[in-house]
Amino acid sequence: MAVVVALLCCAGGVAALLVAGRAANEAAEALPTPGPARDAPGDAPTPRGGEPSRPATQGETFGMKPGDTLIIEDDKGTIEITVTSFRTVKEGCLSFSPKPKKGLYLIAEVTATITTGTSSINPFFFEWVADDGTTTNGLAGIFAGCGDPLSSGTNLRAGSKRAGTLAFDVTDDKGTLEYRHNFKTEGSWQP
């Protein structure tokens, strides 16, 4: 009898996972498609270093340099994201931080500002893509302790800002930092 009950429970669990997976796929397909990123205006926000942001190259939002601002408009609002600087360290920044397993922590200083409507930001929307194509998310870098981490926010209103660091465990600084908005890569910065 116990075996029958266990099998029924397993079958019910599998059915629930299948239904949830199908619902997740339908929800992802129903998400709005973001509009194209646009160039930053000449009066872009000033990053922490005191230098004014440089607007993105005319129409190009990939391979930007530190200080360039990515502006993304969708049907909910506009978010402006600036990677103000990159640096690398060979050890964690706090005495109890682990050493990077791949050799370096690449640290990016990031600011995000919601300028119209609402938008969301999350440190896991960023991904490091090395020149050899390998990817790294910021999960391992959370423990590096290198600055105040970039915090997340959902449905942030116009005027909301987030600023902080992203840290990635990498072999070198050759690659790009990509940003995904609504599951689509919208732009990238190179150190």
PDB file of C-alpha atoms in Angstrom:
ATOM      1  CA  MET A   1       0.000   0.000   0.000  1.00  0.00           C
ATOM      2  CA  ALA A   2       2.815   2.437   0.884  1.00  0.00           C
ATOM      3  CA  VAL A   3       4.438   1.818  -2.503  1.00  0.00           C
ATOM      4  CA  VAL A   4       1.204   2.712  -4.313  1.00  0.00           C
ATOM      5  CA  VAL A   5       0.852   5.940  -2.304  1.00  0.00           C
ATOM      6  CA  ALA A   6       4.487   6.862  -3.014  1.00  0.00           C
ATOM      7  CA  LEU A   7       4.022   6.229  -6.750  1.00  0.00           C
ATOM      8  CA  LEU A   8       0.852   8.336  -6.807  1.00  0.00           C
ATOM      9  CA  CYS A   9       2.677  11.181  -5.023  1.00  0.00           C
ATOM     10  CA  CYS A  10       5.552  11.011  -7.526  1.00  0.00           C
ATOM     11  CA  ALA A  11       3.151  11.005 -10.471  1.00  0.00           C
ATOM     12  CA  GLY A  12       1.316  14.002  -9.006  1.00  0.00           C
ATOM     13  CA  GLY A  13       4.605  15.856  -8.529  1.00  0.00           C
ATOM     14  CA  VAL A  14       5.662  15.186 -12.130  1.00  0.00           C
ATOM     15  CA  ALA A  15       2.269  16.364 -13.409  1.00  0.00           C
ATOM     16  CA  ALA A  16       2.545  19.560 -11.344  1.00  0.00           C
ATOM     17  CA  LEU A  17       6.018  20.250 -12.763  1.00  0.00           C
ATOM     18  CA  LEU A  18       4.787  19.735 -16.325  1.00  0.00           C
ATOM     19  CA  VAL A  19       1.849  22.104 -15.813  1.00  0.00           C
ATOM     20  CA  ALA A  20       4.096  24.716 -14.148  1.00  0.00           C
ATOM     21  CA  GLY A  21       6.653  24.452 -16.960  1.00  0.00           C
ATOM     22  CA  ARG A  22       3.965  24.897 -19.598  1.00  0.00           C
ATOM     23  CA  ALA A  23       2.542  27.923 -17.719  1.00  0.00           C
ATOM     24  CA  ALA A  24       6.022  29.471 -17.435  1.00  0.00           C
ATOM     25  CA  ASN A  25       6.580  29.094 -21.191  1.00  0.00           C
ATOM     26  CA  GLU A  26       3.202  30.696 -21.928  1.00  0.00           C
ATOM     27  CA  ALA A  27       3.977  33.576 -19.540  1.00  0.00           C
ATOM     28  CA  ALA A  28       7.377  34.159 -21.145  1.00  0.00           C
ATOM     29  CA  GLU A  29       5.802  34.276 -24.611  1.00  0.00           C
ATOM     30  CA  ALA A  30       3.233  36.813 -23.366  1.00  0.00           C
ATOM     31  CA  LEU A  31       5.900  39.239 -22.119  1.00  0.00           C
ATOM     32  CA  PRO A  32       6.095  42.492 -24.080  1.00  0.00           C
ATOM     33  CA  THR A  33       8.935  42.915 -26.523  1.00  0.00           C
ATOM     34  CA  PRO A  34      11.144  45.836 -25.493  1.00  0.00           C
ATOM     35  CA  GLY A  35      11.576  48.739 -27.864  1.00  0.00           C
ATOM     36  CA  PRO A  36      14.990  49.424 -29.300  1.00  0.00           C
ATOM     37  CA  ALA A  37      17.584  51.036 -27.107  1.00  0.00           C
ATOM     38  CA  ARG A  38      18.121  54.682 -27.999  1.00  0.00           C
ATOM     39  CA  ASP A  39      21.088  56.992 -27.741  1.00  0.00           C
ATOM     40  CA  ALA A  40      21.754  58.773 -24.487  1.00  0.00           C
ATOM     41  CA  PRO A  41      20.890  62.475 -24.467  1.00  0.00           C
ATOM     42  CA  GLY A  42      23.657  65.033 -24.122  1.00  0.00           C
ATOM     43  CA  ASP A  43      22.625  65.750 -20.543  1.00  0.00           C
ATOM     44  CA  ALA A  44      23.155  62.182 -19.330  1.00  0.00           C
ATOM     45  CA  PRO A  45      23.647  61.686 -15.584  1.00  0.00           C
ATOM     46  CA  THR A  46      27.044  62.263 -14.049  1.00  0.00           C
ATOM     47  CA  PRO A  47      28.729  59.060 -12.823  1.00  0.00           C
ATOM     48  CA  ARG A  48      30.386  58.786  -9.430  1.00  0.00           C
ATOM     49  CA  GLY A  49      33.813  59.813 -10.746  1.00  0.00           C
ATOM     50  CA  GLY A  50      32.546  63.322 -11.520  1.00  0.00           C
ATOM     51  CA  GLU A  51      32.991  62.953 -15.282  1.00  0.00           C
ATOM     52  CA  PRO A  52      29.866  63.353 -17.404  1.00  0.00           C
ATOM     53  CA  SER A  53      28.625  60.200 -19.087  1.00  0.00           C
ATOM     54  CA  ARG A  54      29.459  59.775 -22.720  1.00  0.00           C
ATOM     55  CA  PRO A  55      26.459  58.948 -24.878  1.00  0.00           C
ATOM     56  CA  ALA A  56      26.398  55.590 -26.617  1.00  0.00           C
ATOM     57  CA  THR A  57      27.723  55.507 -30.146  1.00  0.00           C
ATOM     58  CA  GLN A  58      25.029  56.531 -32.629  1.00  0.00           C
ATOM     59  CA  GLY A  59      22.601  53.619 -32.541  1.00  0.00           C
ATOM     60  CA  GLU A  60      25.185  51.127 -31.221  1.00  0.00           C
ATOM     61  CA  THR A  61      24.798  49.751 -27.713  1.00  0.00           C
ATOM     62  CA  PHE A  62      27.328  46.920 -27.823  1.00  0.00           C
ATOM     63  CA  GLY A  63      31.019  47.214 -26.974  1.00  0.00           C
ATOM     64  CA  MET A  64      30.486  50.495 -25.136  1.00  0.00           C
ATOM     65  CA  LYS A  65      33.231  51.971 -22.965  1.00  0.00           C
ATOM     66  CA  PRO A  66      33.024  52.751 -19.228  1.00  0.00           C
ATOM     67  CA  GLY A  67      31.005  55.922 -18.777  1.00  0.00           C
ATOM     68  CA  ASP A  68      28.680  55.175 -21.709  1.00  0.00           C
ATOM     69  CA  THR A  69      24.980  55.033 -20.877  1.00  0.00           C
ATOM     70  CA  LEU A  70      22.591  52.395 -22.176  1.00  0.00           C
ATOM     71  CA  ILE A  71      19.033  53.718 -22.435  1.00  0.00           C
ATOM     72  CA  ILE A  72      16.256  51.174 -22.769  1.00  0.00           C
ATOM     73  CA  GLU A  73      12.646  52.096 -23.444  1.00  0.00           C
ATOM     74  CA  ASP A  74       9.811  49.618 -23.300  1.00  0.00           C
ATOM     75  CA  ASP A  75       6.051  49.862 -22.884  1.00  0.00           C
ATOM     76  CA  LYS A  76       6.411  50.366 -19.114  1.00  0.00           C
ATOM     77  CA  GLY A  77       9.129  53.008 -18.928  1.00  0.00           C
ATOM     78  CA  THR A  78      12.743  53.988 -19.478  1.00  0.00           C
ATOM     79  CA  ILE A  79      15.854  52.866 -17.615  1.00  0.00           C
ATOM     80  CA  GLU A  80      19.327  54.357 -18.037  1.00  0.00           C
ATOM     81  CA  ILE A  81      22.257  52.123 -17.078  1.00  0.00           C
ATOM     82  CA  THR A  82      25.849  53.312 -16.877  1.00  0.00           C
ATOM     83  CA  VAL A  83      28.885  51.169 -16.153  1.00  0.00           C
ATOM     84  CA  THR A  84      31.171  53.868 -14.770  1.00  0.00           C
ATOM     85  CA  SER A  85      34.353  51.826 -14.339  1.00  0.00           C
ATOM     86  CA  PHE A  86      35.997  48.415 -14.279  1.00  0.00           C
ATOM     87  CA  ARG A  87      38.838  47.146 -12.107  1.00  0.00           C
ATOM     88  CA  THR A  88      40.339  43.781 -11.187  1.00  0.00           C
ATOM     89  CA  VAL A  89      41.708  42.348  -7.949  1.00  0.00           C
ATOM     90  CA  LYS A  90      43.513  39.064  -7.310  1.00  0.00           C
ATOM     91  CA  GLU A  91      41.985  38.502  -3.867  1.00  0.00           C
ATOM     92  CA  GLY A  92      38.694  39.114  -2.153  1.00  0.00           C
ATOM     93  CA  CYS A  93      38.302  42.639  -0.828  1.00  0.00           C
ATOM     94  CA  LEU A  94      37.479  41.609   2.762  1.00  0.00           C
ATOM     95  CA  SER A  95      39.658  39.546   5.084  1.00  0.00           C
ATOM     96  CA  PHE A  96      37.165  36.661   5.061  1.00  0.00           C
ATOM     97  CA  SER A  97      36.388  36.815   1.301  1.00  0.00           C
ATOM     98  CA  PRO A  98      37.453  33.794  -0.746  1.00  0.00           C
ATOM     99  CA  LYS A  99      40.104  34.095  -3.432  1.00  0.00           C
ATOM    100  CA  PRO A 100      38.725  34.005  -6.961  1.00  0.00           C
ATOM    101  CA  LYS A 101      38.834  30.443  -8.301  1.00  0.00           C
ATOM    102  CA  LYS A 102      39.625  31.605 -11.845  1.00  0.00           C
ATOM    103  CA  GLY A 103      42.320  34.084 -10.792  1.00  0.00           C
ATOM    104  CA  LEU A 104      40.650  37.522 -10.731  1.00  0.00           C
ATOM    105  CA  TYR A 105      37.576  39.338  -9.579  1.00  0.00           C
ATOM    106  CA  LEU A 106      36.452  41.768 -12.272  1.00  0.00           C
ATOM    107  CA  ILE A 107      34.521  44.550 -10.558  1.00  0.00           C
ATOM    108  CA  ALA A 108      32.150  46.879 -12.408  1.00  0.00           C
ATOM    109  CA  GLU A 109      30.675  50.036 -10.861  1.00  0.00           C
ATOM    110  CA  VAL A 110      27.101  50.428 -12.115  1.00  0.00           C
ATOM    111  CA  THR A 111      24.367  53.049 -11.807  1.00  0.00           C
ATOM    112  CA  ALA A 112      20.768  52.633 -12.953  1.00  0.00           C
ATOM    113  CA  THR A 113      18.130  55.359 -13.079  1.00  0.00           C
ATOM    114  CA  ILE A 114      14.464  55.040 -13.990  1.00  0.00           C
ATOM    115  CA  THR A 115      13.630  58.179 -15.986  1.00  0.00           C
ATOM    116  CA  THR A 116      10.020  57.529 -17.046  1.00  0.00           C
ATOM    117  CA  GLY A 117       7.292  55.113 -16.006  1.00  0.00           C
ATOM    118  CA  THR A 118       8.529  52.024 -14.181  1.00  0.00           C
ATOM    119  CA  SER A 119      11.309  49.519 -14.743  1.00  0.00           C
ATOM    120  CA  SER A 120      13.292  46.845 -12.928  1.00  0.00           C
ATOM    121  CA  ILE A 121      16.985  46.208 -12.259  1.00  0.00           C
ATOM    122  CA  ASN A 122      18.690  43.115 -10.931  1.00  0.00           C
ATOM    123  CA  PRO A 123      22.399  42.295 -10.671  1.00  0.00           C
ATOM    124  CA  PHE A 124      21.672  38.938 -12.285  1.00  0.00           C
ATOM    125  CA  PHE A 125      20.525  40.712 -15.486  1.00  0.00           C
ATOM    126  CA  PHE A 126      24.285  41.251 -16.064  1.00  0.00           C
ATOM    127  CA  GLU A 127      26.609  38.553 -17.402  1.00  0.00           C
ATOM    128  CA  TRP A 128      30.341  38.535 -18.173  1.00  0.00           C
ATOM    129  CA  VAL A 129      31.137  37.000 -21.577  1.00  0.00           C
ATOM    130  CA  ALA A 130      34.836  36.204 -21.992  1.00  0.00           C
ATOM    131  CA  ASP A 131      36.501  36.477 -25.390  1.00  0.00           C
ATOM    132  CA  ASP A 132      36.498  32.662 -25.618  1.00  0.00           C
ATOM    133  CA  GLY A 133      32.685  32.660 -25.234  1.00  0.00           C
ATOM    134  CA  THR A 134      32.497  31.343 -21.676  1.00  0.00           C
ATOM    135  CA  THR A 135      29.989  33.136 -19.476  1.00  0.00           C
ATOM    136  CA  THR A 136      29.963  34.003 -15.804  1.00  0.00           C
ATOM    137  CA  ASN A 137      27.202  35.450 -13.674  1.00  0.00           C
ATOM    138  CA  GLY A 138      27.838  37.524 -10.584  1.00  0.00           C
ATOM    139  CA  LEU A 139      26.868  34.840  -8.079  1.00  0.00           C
ATOM    140  CA  ALA A 140      30.450  33.912  -7.130  1.00  0.00           C
ATOM    141  CA  GLY A 141      31.379  37.585  -6.938  1.00  0.00           C
ATOM    142  CA  ILE A 142      28.805  38.306  -4.245  1.00  0.00           C
ATOM    143  CA  PHE A 143      31.230  36.969  -1.659  1.00  0.00           C
ATOM    144  CA  ALA A 144      34.175  39.031  -2.956  1.00  0.00           C
ATOM    145  CA  GLY A 145      33.160  41.938  -0.727  1.00  0.00           C
ATOM    146  CA  CYS A 146      34.372  44.527  -3.244  1.00  0.00           C
ATOM    147  CA  GLY A 147      32.146  47.533  -2.584  1.00  0.00           C
ATOM    148  CA  ASP A 148      28.446  47.836  -1.991  1.00  0.00           C
ATOM    149  CA  PRO A 149      26.699  45.344  -4.276  1.00  0.00           C
ATOM    150  CA  LEU A 150      24.177  46.614  -6.822  1.00  0.00           C
ATOM    151  CA  SER A 151      20.759  45.965  -5.328  1.00  0.00           C
ATOM    152  CA  SER A 152      17.685  44.909  -7.228  1.00  0.00           C
ATOM    153  CA  GLY A 153      14.313  46.556  -7.573  1.00  0.00           C
ATOM    154  CA  THR A 154      11.092  45.604  -9.322  1.00  0.00           C
ATOM    155  CA  ASN A 155       8.633  48.091 -10.811  1.00  0.00           C
ATOM    156  CA  LEU A 156      10.715  51.020  -9.618  1.00  0.00           C
ATOM    157  CA  ARG A 157       9.112  54.403 -10.288  1.00  0.00           C
ATOM    158  CA  ALA A 158      10.583  57.276 -12.290  1.00  0.00           C
ATOM    159  CA  GLY A 159      13.326  58.980 -10.296  1.00  0.00           C
ATOM    160  CA  SER A 160      14.409  55.758  -8.571  1.00  0.00           C
ATOM    161  CA  LYS A 161      18.132  55.018  -8.626  1.00  0.00           C
ATOM    162  CA  ARG A 162      20.321  52.054  -7.812  1.00  0.00           C
ATOM    163  CA  ALA A 163      24.125  52.100  -7.674  1.00  0.00           C
ATOM    164  CA  GLY A 164      26.702  49.532  -6.647  1.00  0.00           C
ATOM    165  CA  THR A 165      29.225  46.973  -7.753  1.00  0.00           C
ATOM    166  CA  LEU A 166      29.054  43.753  -9.698  1.00  0.00           C
ATOM    167  CA  ALA A 167      31.892  41.261  -9.234  1.00  0.00           C
ATOM    168  CA  PHE A 168      32.686  38.334 -11.521  1.00  0.00           C
ATOM    169  CA  ASP A 169      35.181  35.495 -11.009  1.00  0.00           C
ATOM    170  CA  VAL A 170      37.171  35.590 -14.291  1.00  0.00           C
ATOM    171  CA  THR A 171      40.495  34.480 -15.793  1.00  0.00           C
ATOM    172  CA  ASP A 172      41.255  37.923 -17.293  1.00  0.00           C
ATOM    173  CA  ASP A 173      39.574  41.183 -18.280  1.00  0.00           C
ATOM    174  CA  LYS A 174      39.192  40.319 -21.960  1.00  0.00           C
ATOM    175  CA  GLY A 175      35.504  40.184 -22.754  1.00  0.00           C
ATOM    176  CA  THR A 176      32.292  42.139 -22.360  1.00  0.00           C
ATOM    177  CA  LEU A 177      29.746  42.815 -19.653  1.00  0.00           C
ATOM    178  CA  GLU A 178      26.299  42.201 -21.147  1.00  0.00           C
ATOM    179  CA  TYR A 179      22.966  43.484 -19.851  1.00  0.00           C
ATOM    180  CA  ARG A 180      19.724  41.607 -20.505  1.00  0.00           C
ATOM    181  CA  HIS A 181      16.367  43.351 -20.417  1.00  0.00           C
ATOM    182  CA  ASN A 182      13.287  41.124 -20.630  1.00  0.00           C
ATOM    183  CA  PHE A 183      15.517  38.161 -21.542  1.00  0.00           C
ATOM    184  CA  LYS A 184      17.120  39.986 -24.490  1.00  0.00           C
ATOM    185  CA  THR A 185      20.699  41.287 -24.519  1.00  0.00           C
ATOM    186  CA  GLU A 186      20.323  45.044 -25.056  1.00  0.00           C
ATOM    187  CA  GLY A 187      23.891  46.259 -24.666  1.00  0.00           C
ATOM    188  CA  SER A 188      27.413  45.579 -23.451  1.00  0.00           C
ATOM    189  CA  TRP A 189      30.484  47.339 -22.094  1.00  0.00           C
ATOM    190  CA  GLN A 190      34.170  46.480 -22.439  1.00  0.00           C
ATOM    191  CA  PRO A 191      36.817  47.340 -19.835  1.00  0.00           C
TER     192      PRO A 191
END
